[in-house]
Amino acid sequence: GQQVMQIPQYQHVQEGEDFTTYCNSSTTLSNIQWYKQRPGGHPVFLIQLVKSGEVKKQKRLTFQFGEAKKNSSLHITATQTTDVGTYFCAGLLGAGKSTFGDGTTLTVKP
Amino acid sequence: ETGVTQTPRHLVMGMTNKKSLKCEQHLGHNAMYWYKQSAKKPLELMFVYSLEERVENNSVPSRFSPECPNSSHLFLHLHTLQPEDSALYLCASSQVLAGNYEQYFGPGTRLTVT
């Protein structure tokens, strides 16, 4: 069965509101990656987290890796219309196998 | 972005046809992947090649046949497909180093089986 779960599946926000998507694994992950796919586009790598409790920031995006390395989150502060798309997490379970979550699709109302 | 290219971008084929999807990466990576993306399953890993050897085959039906002649090229041969195989087929590559599995995706081939 699926080993990496992502919630919520959809999120609709007003421009300027914050947004968070969560990724949870039933097993410990070696690392976790986040990707963004714009409508009609392909997934584009955003960031990789490796260390327990790691926090990384990219402008308005904050990525966290849980202490137990079983969960992660992506938080966007003050969303903009350019943030629309589907955000995927991908957990590396070992032996080079990454498992993607089902993604969270974000829509932003201007 | 031209690091990973895929051809054709769109393909319509009948259930009795045979066609091939092509992927080429210009990034010097040593691993390549095929994914299927549909409304039912957003990103479904099909095959993984690392150093030109197939290391992953996720119970994909035999009507899909991958080929990796060298580290830069990846093919997906299709025959006797079903309408439920209609989807976006994405190719990706990565340079598998210690702890780094960042994947670069191509634009995809939109496949419609009639």
CSV table of C-alpha atoms in Angstrom, one decimal, chain A residues 59-99:
chain,number,residue,atom,x,y,z
A,59,LYS,CA,11.4,33.2,0.4
A,60,ARG,CA,7.8,32.7,1.5
A,61,LEU,CA,8.1,28.9,1.6
A,62,THR,CA,9.1,27.0,4.8
A,63,PHE,CA,9.9,23.3,4.7
A,64,GLN,CA,10.2,21.2,7.8
A,65,PHE,CA,11.3,17.6,8.4
A,66,GLY,CA,10.0,15.9,11.6
A,67,GLU,CA,12.2,14.8,14.4
A,68,ALA,CA,11.3,11.2,13.7
A,69,LYS,CA,11.8,11.7,10.0
A,70,LYS,CA,8.3,10.3,9.3
A,71,ASN,CA,6.6,13.6,8.4
A,72,SER,CA,7.2,16.8,6.7
A,73,SER,CA,5.4,20.0,5.9
A,74,LEU,CA,5.5,22.9,3.4
A,75,HIS,CA,4.1,26.2,4.5
A,76,ILE,CA,3.6,29.2,2.3
A,77,THR,CA,3.2,32.6,3.9
A,78,ALA,CA,0.9,35.2,2.2
A,79,THR,CA,0.0,33.2,-0.9
A,80,GLN,CA,0.1,34.8,-4.3
A,81,THR,CA,-1.6,33.7,-7.5
A,82,THR,CA,1.8,32.5,-8.8
A,83,ASP,CA,1.7,29.8,-6.0
A,84,VAL,CA,-1.1,27.9,-7.7
A,85,GLY,CA,-0.3,24.3,-8.6
A,86,THR,CA,0.1,20.9,-7.1
A,87,TYR,CA,2.7,20.3,-4.4
A,88,PHE,CA,4.1,16.8,-4.1
A,89,CYS,CA,6.3,15.3,-1.4
A,90,ALA,CA,8.5,12.4,-2.2
A,91,GLY,CA,10.0,10.2,0.5
A,92,LEU,CA,13.2,8.3,0.1
A,93,LEU,CA,12.6,4.9,1.8
A,94,GLY,CA,16.0,3.5,1.0
A,95,ALA,CA,17.7,1.7,-1.8
A,96,GLY,CA,17.1,4.7,-4.0
A,97,LYS,CA,13.3,4.3,-4.1
A,98,SER,CA,11.3,7.5,-3.8
A,99,THR,CA,7.6,7.3,-3.2
